[in-house]
């Protein structure tokens, strides 16, 4: 079985911590047992994923979203970091470094949308690429919803969509950058004023939920970790879920 240090070093080779944004918090954020008996991969670390990890014999969770994001001023018994320690489950988190990484979150999102000849976008966090064929904005928004199995909302700039920029998660404020080389920006979250800014820039904005634009990376990580450590129990979380419900 690998040590926690060996697991963290492998993940560092995929998405170096030094590439994370300076406001981010990545790496081993909860350190428990040194030997890793199994790894559960998830988008978020929640009480449900911690319970799942223990139930399936995993004492480490690898997630995209940091389980400790802001400095802790108080730690209560029911808080997730405290639950991890109590259950002896370590946490390794890769956030903006995994957004930027080759084969990371935004490469996976671009691939899900069928984008070709992708290039880094928005300081390397996102990607921009070409669709196989031009689509009208409404048809493309519908396509995004089907491709990601997600509810979508969109601001329609009423122009053809040929090149698409993607920023997973909360990237609604990147429309100005998208206007330089894309007809459309796909992201997870976008606000009212993000939509107005996108339309002013002549960019169609498609928001397909934070969860749906990022969740696929958990399965990708599980596959890569299993390949790197043959014989180690590795699985994608079944308890990981969008916290929102939709009509």
CSV table of C-alpha atoms in Angstrom, one decimal:
chain,number,residue,atom,x,y,z
A,1,UNK,CA,0.0,0.0,0.0
A,2,UNK,CA,1.3,3.5,-0.7
A,3,UNK,CA,2.0,6.0,1.9
A,4,UNK,CA,0.0,9.3,2.1
A,5,UNK,CA,3.2,11.0,1.1
A,6,UNK,CA,3.5,8.8,-2.0
A,7,UNK,CA,-0.1,9.5,-3.0
A,8,UNK,CA,0.3,13.2,-2.5
A,9,UNK,CA,3.5,13.2,-4.5
A,10,UNK,CA,1.8,11.4,-7.4
A,11,UNK,CA,-1.1,14.0,-7.3
A,12,UNK,CA,1.5,16.7,-7.2
A,13,UNK,CA,2.9,15.4,-10.5
A,14,UNK,CA,-0.5,15.6,-12.1
A,15,UNK,CA,-1.3,19.1,-10.8
A,16,UNK,CA,1.6,20.9,-9.1
A,17,UNK,CA,0.5,23.0,-6.1
A,18,UNK,CA,2.6,25.9,-7.3
A,19,UNK,CA,0.2,26.4,-10.2
A,20,UNK,CA,-2.8,27.0,-7.9
A,21,UNK,CA,-4.1,30.6,-7.5
A,22,UNK,CA,-2.5,32.4,-4.6
A,23,UNK,CA,-5.9,32.6,-2.8
A,24,UNK,CA,-6.4,28.8,-3.0
A,25,UNK,CA,-5.7,26.0,-0.5
A,26,UNK,CA,-4.5,22.7,-2.0
A,27,UNK,CA,-2.5,19.6,-1.0
A,28,UNK,CA,-2.8,17.4,2.0
A,29,UNK,CA,-5.3,19.3,4.1
A,30,UNK,CA,-6.2,16.6,6.6
A,31,UNK,CA,-3.4,14.2,7.6
A,32,UNK,CA,-4.3,11.0,9.4
A,33,UNK,CA,-2.8,7.5,8.9
A,34,UNK,CA,0.4,7.4,6.9
A,35,UNK,CA,-0.5,4.2,5.1
A,36,UNK,CA,-3.3,4.5,2.5
A,37,UNK,CA,-5.7,1.6,2.5
A,38,UNK,CA,-8.0,3.0,-0.1
A,39,UNK,CA,-8.9,6.2,-2.0
A,40,UNK,CA,-12.3,7.6,-2.6
A,41,UNK,CA,-12.5,10.3,-5.3
A,42,UNK,CA,-15.1,13.1,-5.1
A,43,UNK,CA,-15.9,16.6,-6.1
A,44,UNK,CA,-16.7,17.6,-2.5
A,45,UNK,CA,-15.9,16.2,0.9
A,46,UNK,CA,-19.1,16.1,2.9
A,47,UNK,CA,-20.3,14.0,5.9
A,48,UNK,CA,-21.8,11.6,3.3
A,49,UNK,CA,-18.6,11.1,1.5
A,50,UNK,CA,-16.7,10.6,4.7
A,51,UNK,CA,-19.2,8.0,5.9
A,52,UNK,CA,-18.9,6.3,2.4
A,53,UNK,CA,-15.1,6.2,2.6
A,54,UNK,CA,-15.2,4.4,5.9
A,55,UNK,CA,-17.9,2.0,4.7
A,56,UNK,CA,-15.9,0.9,1.7
A,57,UNK,CA,-12.5,0.7,3.4
A,58,UNK,CA,-10.9,3.9,2.2
A,59,UNK,CA,-8.9,6.1,4.6
A,60,UNK,CA,-8.2,8.9,2.1
A,61,UNK,CA,-10.4,11.1,0.0
A,62,UNK,CA,-9.1,12.9,-3.0
A,63,UNK,CA,-11.3,15.9,-3.9
A,64,UNK,CA,-11.4,18.9,-6.2
A,65,UNK,CA,-12.9,21.3,-3.8
A,66,UNK,CA,-10.8,22.1,-0.7
A,67,UNK,CA,-12.3,20.8,2.5
A,68,UNK,CA,-10.5,23.7,4.3
A,69,UNK,CA,-10.7,26.8,2.1
A,70,UNK,CA,-10.6,29.7,4.6
A,71,UNK,CA,-8.6,29.9,7.8
A,72,UNK,CA,-10.5,28.0,10.6
A,73,UNK,CA,-11.4,30.3,13.5
A,74,UNK,CA,-13.4,27.6,15.2
A,75,UNK,CA,-13.7,23.8,14.9
A,76,UNK,CA,-16.8,22.1,16.0
A,77,UNK,CA,-17.5,18.4,16.5
A,78,UNK,CA,-19.8,18.2,13.5
A,79,UNK,CA,-17.6,20.1,11.1
A,80,UNK,CA,-16.2,18.0,8.2
A,81,UNK,CA,-12.5,18.5,9.0
A,82,UNK,CA,-13.2,17.3,12.5
A,83,UNK,CA,-15.2,14.3,11.2
A,84,UNK,CA,-12.3,13.4,8.9
A,85,UNK,CA,-9.9,13.3,11.9
A,86,UNK,CA,-12.4,11.4,14.1
A,87,UNK,CA,-12.8,8.8,11.4
A,88,UNK,CA,-9.1,8.6,10.5
A,89,UNK,CA,-9.7,9.7,6.9
A,90,UNK,CA,-7.0,11.9,5.2
A,91,UNK,CA,-7.9,14.6,2.6
A,92,UNK,CA,-5.9,15.6,-0.4
A,93,UNK,CA,-7.5,18.4,-2.4
A,94,UNK,CA,-6.6,19.8,-5.8
A,95,UNK,CA,-8.5,22.9,-6.9
A,96,UNK,CA,-7.3,25.6,-9.3
A,97,UNK,CA,-4.1,23.6,-9.9
A,98,UNK,CA,-6.4,20.8,-11.3
A,99,UNK,CA,-8.4,23.3,-13.2
A,100,UNK,CA,-5.2,24.3,-15.1
A,101,UNK,CA,-3.6,20.9,-15.3
A,102,UNK,CA,-3.3,19.0,-18.6
A,103,UNK,CA,-6.0,16.4,-18.5
A,104,UNK,CA,-7.6,18.3,-15.6
A,105,UNK,CA,-11.1,19.7,-15.0
A,106,UNK,CA,-11.3,22.0,-17.9
A,107,UNK,CA,-9.8,19.6,-20.4
A,108,UNK,CA,-12.4,17.0,-19.3
A,109,UNK,CA,-15.1,19.6,-19.7
A,110,UNK,CA,-13.9,20.6,-23.2
A,111,UNK,CA,-13.8,17.0,-24.2
A,112,UNK,CA,-17.3,16.4,-23.0
A,113,UNK,CA,-18.5,19.2,-25.3
A,114,UNK,CA,-16.5,17.8,-28.2
A,115,UNK,CA,-14.2,20.9,-28.6
A,116,UNK,CA,-11.3,20.5,-30.9
A,117,UNK,CA,-7.8,22.1,-31.0
A,118,UNK,CA,-8.2,23.4,-27.5
A,119,UNK,CA,-5.8,26.0,-26.0
A,120,UNK,CA,-5.4,27.5,-22.5
A,121,UNK,CA,-7.8,30.4,-21.7
A,122,UNK,CA,-8.2,32.8,-18.8
A,123,UNK,CA,-4.7,32.5,-17.4
A,124,UNK,CA,-4.6,28.8,-18.0
A,125,UNK,CA,-7.7,28.0,-15.8
A,126,UNK,CA,-10.0,27.5,-18.8
A,127,UNK,CA,-9.8,26.2,-22.3
A,128,UNK,CA,-11.0,27.5,-25.7
A,129,UNK,CA,-11.6,25.3,-28.8
A,130,UNK,CA,-13.7,24.8,-31.9
A,131,UNK,CA,-17.0,22.9,-32.3
A,132,UNK,CA,-17.1,20.3,-35.0
A,133,UNK,CA,-19.8,22.3,-36.6
A,134,UNK,CA,-21.4,25.8,-36.1
A,135,UNK,CA,-24.6,25.9,-34.0
A,136,UNK,CA,-27.1,28.5,-33.1
A,137,UNK,CA,-26.9,29.6,-29.5
A,138,UNK,CA,-30.1,28.1,-28.3
A,139,UNK,CA,-29.3,24.7,-29.9
A,140,UNK,CA,-25.8,24.8,-28.4
A,141,UNK,CA,-27.2,25.5,-24.9
A,142,UNK,CA,-29.5,22.5,-25.3
A,143,UNK,CA,-26.6,20.4,-26.5
A,144,UNK,CA,-24.6,21.4,-23.4
A,145,UNK,CA,-27.5,20.4,-21.1
A,146,UNK,CA,-27.6,17.0,-22.8
A,147,UNK,CA,-23.9,16.5,-22.8
A,148,UNK,CA,-23.5,17.3,-19.1
A,149,UNK,CA,-26.9,15.9,-18.0
A,150,UNK,CA,-27.6,19.2,-16.4
A,151,UNK,CA,-30.1,22.0,-16.3
A,152,UNK,CA,-28.9,25.0,-18.2
A,153,UNK,CA,-29.6,28.7,-18.4
A,154,UNK,CA,-28.2,30.9,-21.1
A,155,UNK,CA,-27.9,34.5,-22.3
A,156,UNK,CA,-28.3,34.5,-26.0
A,157,UNK,CA,-26.1,36.8,-28.0
A,158,UNK,CA,-28.0,35.7,-31.2
A,159,UNK,CA,-24.9,34.8,-33.1
A,160,UNK,CA,-23.5,31.6,-34.4
A,161,UNK,CA,-21.4,29.5,-32.0
A,162,UNK,CA,-18.2,28.2,-33.6
A,163,UNK,CA,-15.6,28.7,-30.9
A,164,UNK,CA,-16.3,28.0,-27.2
A,165,UNK,CA,-14.5,29.0,-24.1
A,166,UNK,CA,-15.0,26.8,-21.0
A,167,UNK,CA,-14.3,27.7,-17.3
A,168,UNK,CA,-15.6,25.0,-15.0
A,169,UNK,CA,-17.3,26.0,-11.7
A,170,UNK,CA,-17.8,29.6,-11.1
A,171,UNK,CA,-16.5,31.4,-14.2
A,172,UNK,CA,-19.3,33.7,-15.2
A,173,UNK,CA,-17.1,36.8,-15.0
A,174,UNK,CA,-14.8,35.7,-17.9
A,175,UNK,CA,-16.9,36.9,-20.8
A,176,UNK,CA,-14.6,39.8,-21.6
A,177,UNK,CA,-11.7,37.4,-22.0
A,178,UNK,CA,-13.9,35.0,-24.0
A,179,UNK,CA,-14.9,37.8,-26.4
A,180,UNK,CA,-11.3,37.9,-27.7
A,181,UNK,CA,-11.4,34.5,-29.2
A,182,UNK,CA,-14.8,32.8,-28.7
A,183,UNK,CA,-18.5,33.2,-29.5
A,184,UNK,CA,-19.7,31.5,-26.3
A,185,UNK,CA,-18.6,31.0,-22.7
A,186,UNK,CA,-19.7,27.8,-20.9
A,187,UNK,CA,-19.3,27.7,-17.1
A,188,UNK,CA,-21.1,26.4,-14.1
A,189,UNK,CA,-22.3,29.5,-12.3
A,190,UNK,CA,-23.1,33.0,-13.7
A,191,UNK,CA,-25.0,35.8,-12.2
A,192,UNK,CA,-27.4,38.4,-13.6
A,193,UNK,CA,-24.7,41.0,-14.2
A,194,UNK,CA,-22.4,38.4,-15.7
A,195,UNK,CA,-25.1,37.8,-18.3
A,196,UNK,CA,-25.4,41.5,-19.0
A,197,UNK,CA,-21.7,41.8,-19.4
A,198,UNK,CA,-21.6,38.8,-21.8
A,199,UNK,CA,-24.3,40.2,-24.0
A,200,UNK,CA,-22.6,43.6,-24.1
A,201,UNK,CA,-19.4,41.8,-25.3
A,202,UNK,CA,-21.4,39.8,-27.9
A,203,UNK,CA,-20.8,36.5,-26.2
A,204,UNK,CA,-23.4,33.9,-25.5
A,205,UNK,CA,-23.2,32.7,-21.9
A,206,UNK,CA,-24.2,29.2,-20.9
A,207,UNK,CA,-24.3,28.2,-17.2
A,208,UNK,CA,-24.7,24.4,-16.6
A,209,UNK,CA,-24.3,24.2,-12.8
A,210,UNK,CA,-21.2,24.1,-10.8
A,211,UNK,CA,-21.5,20.4,-10.1
A,212,UNK,CA,-22.2,19.3,-13.6
A,213,UNK,CA,-19.2,21.2,-15.1
A,214,UNK,CA,-16.8,19.6,-12.6
A,215,UNK,CA,-18.1,16.2,-11.4
A,216,UNK,CA,-16.5,14.1,-14.2
A,217,UNK,CA,-13.0,14.8,-12.9
A,218,UNK,CA,-13.7,12.5,-9.9
A,219,UNK,CA,-14.0,9.5,-12.2
A,220,UNK,CA,-10.9,10.5,-14.1
A,221,UNK,CA,-8.9,10.9,-10.9
A,222,UNK,CA,-10.0,7.5,-9.7
A,223,UNK,CA,-8.9,5.9,-13.0
A,224,UNK,CA,-5.5,7.5,-12.9
A,225,UNK,CA,-4.8,6.8,-9.3
A,226,UNK,CA,-5.8,3.1,-9.8
A,227,UNK,CA,-3.3,2.9,-12.7
A,228,UNK,CA,-0.5,4.5,-10.7
A,229,UNK,CA,-1.1,2.2,-7.6
A,230,UNK,CA,-2.1,-1.3,-8.8
A,231,UNK,CA,-3.8,-3.3,-6.1
A,232,UNK,CA,-5.0,-0.2,-4.2
A,233,UNK,CA,-8.7,0.1,-3.6
A,234,UNK,CA,-9.8,3.2,-5.5
A,235,UNK,CA,-13.3,4.3,-6.4
A,236,UNK,CA,-15.4,7.2,-7.4
A,237,UNK,CA,-17.8,8.3,-4.7
A,238,UNK,CA,-21.4,7.4,-5.1
A,239,UNK,CA,-22.5,9.7,-2.4
A,240,UNK,CA,-21.1,12.8,-4.1
A,241,UNK,CA,-24.0,14.9,-5.3
A,242,UNK,CA,-25.1,18.4,-6.4
A,243,UNK,CA,-26.3,20.2,-3.2
A,244,UNK,CA,-29.1,21.9,-5.3
A,245,UNK,CA,-32.3,20.3,-6.4
A,246,UNK,CA,-34.0,21.4,-9.6
A,247,UNK,CA,-37.6,21.4,-10.9
